[in-house]
Coordinates of C-alpha atoms and ligand atoms in Angstrom, one line a residue:
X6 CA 88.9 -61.7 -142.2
X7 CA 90.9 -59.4 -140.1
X8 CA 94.1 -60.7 -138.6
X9 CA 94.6 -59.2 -134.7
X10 CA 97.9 -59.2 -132.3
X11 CA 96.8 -55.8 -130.6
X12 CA 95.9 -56.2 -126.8
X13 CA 94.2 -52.7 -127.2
X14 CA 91.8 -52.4 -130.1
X15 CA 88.9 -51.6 -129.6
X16 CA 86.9 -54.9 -130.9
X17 CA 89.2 -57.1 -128.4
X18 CA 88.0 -54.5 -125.5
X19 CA 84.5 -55.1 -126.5
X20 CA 84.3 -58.4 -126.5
X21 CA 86.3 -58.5 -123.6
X22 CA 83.6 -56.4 -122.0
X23 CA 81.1 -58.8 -123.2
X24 CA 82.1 -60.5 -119.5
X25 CA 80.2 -57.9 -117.6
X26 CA 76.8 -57.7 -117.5
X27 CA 76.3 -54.1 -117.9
X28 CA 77.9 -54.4 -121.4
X29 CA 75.9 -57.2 -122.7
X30 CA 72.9 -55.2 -121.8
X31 CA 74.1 -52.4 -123.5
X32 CA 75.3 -54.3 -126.6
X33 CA 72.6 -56.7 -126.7
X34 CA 75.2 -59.4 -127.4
X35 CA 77.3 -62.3 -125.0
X36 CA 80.0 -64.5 -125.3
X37 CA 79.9 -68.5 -126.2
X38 CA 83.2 -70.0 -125.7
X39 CA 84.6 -73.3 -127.6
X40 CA 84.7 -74.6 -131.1
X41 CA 81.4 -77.5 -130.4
X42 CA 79.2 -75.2 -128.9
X43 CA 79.9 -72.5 -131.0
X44 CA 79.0 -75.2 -133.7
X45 CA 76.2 -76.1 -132.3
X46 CA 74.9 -72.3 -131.8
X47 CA 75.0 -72.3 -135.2
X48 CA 73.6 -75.4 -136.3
X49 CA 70.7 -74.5 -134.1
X50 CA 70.3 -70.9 -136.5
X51 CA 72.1 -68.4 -134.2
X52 CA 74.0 -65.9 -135.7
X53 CA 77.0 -64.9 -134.8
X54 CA 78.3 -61.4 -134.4
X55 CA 82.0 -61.8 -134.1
X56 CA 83.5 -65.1 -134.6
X57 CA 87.7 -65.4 -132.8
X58 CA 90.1 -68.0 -133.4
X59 CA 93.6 -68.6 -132.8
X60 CA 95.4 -67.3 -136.0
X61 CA 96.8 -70.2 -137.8
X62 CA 94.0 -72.5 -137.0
X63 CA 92.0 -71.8 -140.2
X64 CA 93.3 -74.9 -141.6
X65 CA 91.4 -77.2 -139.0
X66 CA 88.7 -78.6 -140.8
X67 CA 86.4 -77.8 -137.9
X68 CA 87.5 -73.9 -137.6
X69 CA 87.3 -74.0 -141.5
X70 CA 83.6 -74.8 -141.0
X71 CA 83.0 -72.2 -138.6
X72 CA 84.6 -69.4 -140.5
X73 CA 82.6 -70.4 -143.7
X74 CA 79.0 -70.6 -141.1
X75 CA 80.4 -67.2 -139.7
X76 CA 80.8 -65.7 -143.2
X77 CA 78.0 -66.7 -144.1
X78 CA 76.2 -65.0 -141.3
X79 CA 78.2 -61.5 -142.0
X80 CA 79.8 -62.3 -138.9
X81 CA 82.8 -60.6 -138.5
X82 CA 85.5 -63.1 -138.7
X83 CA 88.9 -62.5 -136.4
X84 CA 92.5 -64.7 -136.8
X85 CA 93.7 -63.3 -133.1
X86 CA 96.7 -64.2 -131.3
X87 CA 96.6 -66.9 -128.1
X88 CA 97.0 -63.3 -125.8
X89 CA 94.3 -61.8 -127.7
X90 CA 91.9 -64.8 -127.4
X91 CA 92.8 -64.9 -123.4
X92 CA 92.2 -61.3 -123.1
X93 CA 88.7 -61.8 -124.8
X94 CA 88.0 -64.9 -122.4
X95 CA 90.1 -63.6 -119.6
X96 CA 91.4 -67.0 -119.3
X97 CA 95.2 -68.1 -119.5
X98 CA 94.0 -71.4 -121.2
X99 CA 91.3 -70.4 -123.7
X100 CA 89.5 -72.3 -126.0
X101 CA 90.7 -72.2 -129.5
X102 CA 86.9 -70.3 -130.4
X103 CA 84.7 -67.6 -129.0
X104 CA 81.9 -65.8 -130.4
X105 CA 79.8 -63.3 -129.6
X106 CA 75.5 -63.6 -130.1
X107 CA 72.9 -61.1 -129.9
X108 CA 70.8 -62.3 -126.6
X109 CA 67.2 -63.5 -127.6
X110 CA 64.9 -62.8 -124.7
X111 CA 61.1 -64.8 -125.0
X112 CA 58.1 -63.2 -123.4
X113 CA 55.4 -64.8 -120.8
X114 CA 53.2 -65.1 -124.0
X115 CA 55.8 -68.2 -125.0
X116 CA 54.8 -69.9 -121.8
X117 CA 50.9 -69.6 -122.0
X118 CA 51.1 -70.6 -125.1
X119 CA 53.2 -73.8 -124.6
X120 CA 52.1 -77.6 -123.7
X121 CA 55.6 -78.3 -122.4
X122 CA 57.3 -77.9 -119.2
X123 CA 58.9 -74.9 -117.8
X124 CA 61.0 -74.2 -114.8
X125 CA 60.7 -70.7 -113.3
X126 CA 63.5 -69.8 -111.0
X127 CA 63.0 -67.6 -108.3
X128 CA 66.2 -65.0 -108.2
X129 CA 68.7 -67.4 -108.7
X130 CA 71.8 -66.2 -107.8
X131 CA 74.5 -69.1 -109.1
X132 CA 75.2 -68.6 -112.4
X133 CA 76.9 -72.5 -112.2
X134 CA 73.9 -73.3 -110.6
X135 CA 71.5 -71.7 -113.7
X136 CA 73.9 -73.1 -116.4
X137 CA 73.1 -76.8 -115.2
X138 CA 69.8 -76.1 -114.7
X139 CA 69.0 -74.8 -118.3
X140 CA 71.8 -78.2 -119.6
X141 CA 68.8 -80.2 -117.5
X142 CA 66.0 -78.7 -118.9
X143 CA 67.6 -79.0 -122.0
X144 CA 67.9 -83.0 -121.6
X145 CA 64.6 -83.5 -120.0
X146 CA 63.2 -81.7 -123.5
X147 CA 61.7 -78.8 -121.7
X148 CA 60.9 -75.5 -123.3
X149 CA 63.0 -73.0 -121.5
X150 CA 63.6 -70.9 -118.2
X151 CA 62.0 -68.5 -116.5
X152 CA 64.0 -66.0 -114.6
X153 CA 61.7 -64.6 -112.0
X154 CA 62.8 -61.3 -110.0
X155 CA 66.2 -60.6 -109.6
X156 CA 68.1 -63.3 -110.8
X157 CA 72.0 -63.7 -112.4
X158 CA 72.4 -63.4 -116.0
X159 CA 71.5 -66.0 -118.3
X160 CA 73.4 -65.1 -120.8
X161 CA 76.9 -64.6 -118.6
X162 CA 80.1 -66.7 -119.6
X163 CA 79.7 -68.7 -116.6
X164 CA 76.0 -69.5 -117.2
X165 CA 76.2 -70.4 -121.0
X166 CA 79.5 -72.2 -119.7
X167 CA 77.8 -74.3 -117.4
X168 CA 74.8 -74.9 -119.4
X169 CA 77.6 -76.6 -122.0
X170 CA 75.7 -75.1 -125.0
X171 CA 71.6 -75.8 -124.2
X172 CA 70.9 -72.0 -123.4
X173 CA 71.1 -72.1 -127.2
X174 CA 68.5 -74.7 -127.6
X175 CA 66.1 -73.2 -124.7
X176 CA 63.5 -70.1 -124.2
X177 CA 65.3 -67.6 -121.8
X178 CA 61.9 -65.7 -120.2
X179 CA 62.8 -62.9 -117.7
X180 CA 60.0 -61.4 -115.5
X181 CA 59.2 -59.4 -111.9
X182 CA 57.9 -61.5 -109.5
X183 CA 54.5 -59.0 -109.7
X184 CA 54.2 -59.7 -113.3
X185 CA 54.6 -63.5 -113.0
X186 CA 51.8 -63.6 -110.5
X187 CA 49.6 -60.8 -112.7
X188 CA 50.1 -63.2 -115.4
X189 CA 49.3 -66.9 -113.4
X190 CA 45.7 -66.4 -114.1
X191 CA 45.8 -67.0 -117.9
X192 CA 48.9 -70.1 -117.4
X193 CA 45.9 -71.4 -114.9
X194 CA 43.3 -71.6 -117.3
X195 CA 44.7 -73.5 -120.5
X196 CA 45.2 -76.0 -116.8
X197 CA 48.4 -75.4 -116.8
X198 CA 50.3 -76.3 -113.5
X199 CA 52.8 -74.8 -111.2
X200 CA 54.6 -77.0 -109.4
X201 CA 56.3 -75.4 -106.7
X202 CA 58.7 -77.1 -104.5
X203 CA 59.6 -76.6 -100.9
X204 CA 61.1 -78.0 -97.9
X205 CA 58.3 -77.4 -95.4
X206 CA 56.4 -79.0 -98.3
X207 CA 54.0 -82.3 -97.0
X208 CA 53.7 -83.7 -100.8
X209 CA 56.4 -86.1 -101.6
X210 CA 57.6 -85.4 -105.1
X211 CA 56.4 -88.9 -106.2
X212 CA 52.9 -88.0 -105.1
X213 CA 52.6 -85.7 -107.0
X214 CA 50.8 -85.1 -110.4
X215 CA 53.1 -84.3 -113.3
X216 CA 51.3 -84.0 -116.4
X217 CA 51.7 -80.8 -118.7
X218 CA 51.8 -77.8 -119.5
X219 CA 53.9 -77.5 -116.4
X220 CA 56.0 -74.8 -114.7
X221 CA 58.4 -76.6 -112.2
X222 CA 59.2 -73.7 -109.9
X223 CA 62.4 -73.0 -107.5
X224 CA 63.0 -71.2 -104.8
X225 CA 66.1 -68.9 -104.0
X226 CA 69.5 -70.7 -103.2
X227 CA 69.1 -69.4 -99.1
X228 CA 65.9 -68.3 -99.2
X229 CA 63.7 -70.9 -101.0
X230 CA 60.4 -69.4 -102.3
X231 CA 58.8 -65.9 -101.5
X232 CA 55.5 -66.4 -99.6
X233 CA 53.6 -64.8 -102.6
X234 CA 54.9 -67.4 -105.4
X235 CA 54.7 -70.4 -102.9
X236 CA 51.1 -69.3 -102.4
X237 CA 50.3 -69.4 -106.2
X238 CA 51.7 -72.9 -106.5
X239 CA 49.1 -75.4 -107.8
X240 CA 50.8 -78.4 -105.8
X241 CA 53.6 -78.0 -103.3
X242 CA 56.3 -80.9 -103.0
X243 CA 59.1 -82.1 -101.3
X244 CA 61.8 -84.2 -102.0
X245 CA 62.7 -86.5 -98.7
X246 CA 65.7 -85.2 -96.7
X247 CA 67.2 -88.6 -95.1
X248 CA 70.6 -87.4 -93.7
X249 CA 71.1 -84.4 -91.7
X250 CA 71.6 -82.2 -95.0
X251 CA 68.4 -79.8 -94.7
X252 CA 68.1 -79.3 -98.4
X253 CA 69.3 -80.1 -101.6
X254 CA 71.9 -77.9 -103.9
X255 CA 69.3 -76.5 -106.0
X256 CA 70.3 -77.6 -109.3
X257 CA 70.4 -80.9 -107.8
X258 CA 66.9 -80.3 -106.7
X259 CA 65.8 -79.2 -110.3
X260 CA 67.2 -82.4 -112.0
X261 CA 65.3 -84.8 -109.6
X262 CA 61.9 -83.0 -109.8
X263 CA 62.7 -82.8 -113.7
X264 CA 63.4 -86.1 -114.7
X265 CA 60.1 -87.1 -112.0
X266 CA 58.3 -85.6 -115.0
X267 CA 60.2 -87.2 -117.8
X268 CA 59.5 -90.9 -115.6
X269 CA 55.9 -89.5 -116.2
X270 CA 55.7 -87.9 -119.6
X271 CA 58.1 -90.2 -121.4
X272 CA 57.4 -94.0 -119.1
X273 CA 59.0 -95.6 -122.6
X274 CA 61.7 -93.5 -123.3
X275 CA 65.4 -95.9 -122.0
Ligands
LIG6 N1 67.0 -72.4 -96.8 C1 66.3 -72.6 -98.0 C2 64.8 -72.9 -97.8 O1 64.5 -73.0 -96.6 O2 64.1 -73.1 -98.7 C3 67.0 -73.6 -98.9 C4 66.9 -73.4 -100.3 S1 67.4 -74.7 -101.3 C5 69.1 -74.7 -101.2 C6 67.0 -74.0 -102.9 C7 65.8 -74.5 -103.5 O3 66.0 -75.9 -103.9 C8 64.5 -74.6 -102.6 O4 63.9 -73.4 -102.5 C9 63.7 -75.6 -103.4 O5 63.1 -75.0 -104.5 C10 64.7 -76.6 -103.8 N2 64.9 -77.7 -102.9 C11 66.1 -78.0 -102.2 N3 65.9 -79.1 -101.5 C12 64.6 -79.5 -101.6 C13 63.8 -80.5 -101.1 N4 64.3 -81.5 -100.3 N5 62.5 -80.6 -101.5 C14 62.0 -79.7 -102.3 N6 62.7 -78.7 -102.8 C15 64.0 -78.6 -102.5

């Protein structure tokens, strides 16, 4: 265990760079912030790189734990001062915990190959928005995400923030929208479905048929869905807009069309 006060070496500034997406890609690693999902991460099998803590905390039974998971794991184990561990989260407040993980990226093959449910997102830009969305998918006992086209990071603080821990229980699939489409012909003949959703939709979401394997798909947060993926939707649906809103947030959107397939796939469960 290495103890660390030093706002400048060099293992602080690369975690801390661990913020920016450029870095992760180039490290192959991202940050997970707080001593229960960190936990969790690890319960789940995910190795951690680097493992900080406040210094003087390796008494807590709980950070005990986690240094002993993170030994065992060859992770590199660091007692750092409160400064050090807000320069890392670049946070004046941080949690008592952060670790870095190597990302693990799923290909398409995952998704023909799966009788679950998917959602594909078309180039989300939220990262608060993607984070709930992969903690929905997450409670609704889906499979994973798909990030189609340009979309934010899935593994960025904010998104593993927001998604409380479940991008660590989830497939993470990224893919150009020309690949998804070149690839729709094989997801269409194991009958899968793609469930696209849309406001100029005429299908009410309750019409509609929900049974598995299933990609939910959603459009961008101003621009909904491209022409081409709307096209390659096997049903299009609509959730009824009531008030003088003219759409949903999106990760609201997600949740209701989810859990319309849980009422579906699960009629029993409370
Ligand atoms: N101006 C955009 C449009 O016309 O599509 C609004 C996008 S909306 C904020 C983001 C996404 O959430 C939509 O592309 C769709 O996937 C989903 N969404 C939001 N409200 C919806 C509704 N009432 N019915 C179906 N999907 C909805």
């Amino acid at each position: 265990m290495r103890h660390i006060n030093s706002l400048t070496n060099t293992t602080v500034k690369s975690l801390r760079a661990l913020h920016e997406r450029k870095y992760r890609r180039q490290s192959g690693l991202f940050l997970a912030e707080g001593m229960r999902i960190v936990m969790e991460a690890i319960d789940l099998g995910w190795s951690p790189q680097h493992l900080a803590f406040l210094d003087g905390r390796q008494d807590d039974p709980l950070v005990g734990r986690l240094i002993k998971a993170a030994a065992a794991a060859d992770a590199e184990c660091l007692a750092v001062s409160h400064d050090v561990l807000a320069k890392i989260s670049r946070k004046d407040n941080p949690q008592a915990v952060v670790a870095s993980f190597a990302e693990t990226w799923h290909g398409f093959d995952q998704v023909i190959a799966s009788n679950g449910v998917w959602v594909a997102l078309d180039r989300v830009r939220d990262p608060g928005n993607l984070g709930t969305i992969m903690r929905s998918v997450d409670a609704a006992g889906g499979d994973g995400v798909i990030l189609i086209g340009d979309c934010t990071d899935g593994f960025s603080v904010e998104a593993v923030r927001a998604s409380m821990g479940a991008c660590f229980n989830l497939k993470l699939v990224e893919i150009s929208e020309d690949a998804f489409l070149a690839a729709l012909p094989s997801w269409y003949c194991r009958h899968g479905q793609l469930i696209g959703t849309s406001l100029a939709a005429s299908v009410d979401y309750r019409q509609a048929d929900w049974a598995a394997p299933l990609i939910i798909m959603m459009g961008n947060e101003q621009a909904g869905l491209t022409d081409a993926l709307t096209a390659a939707a096997t049903q299009l649906i609509k959730m009824p807009m009531l008030g003088r809103s003219d759409s949903l947030n999106l990760a609201v959107a997600t949740g209701i069309a989810l859990y319309e397939y849980v009422r579906h796939a699960h009629p029993d469960k409370p």
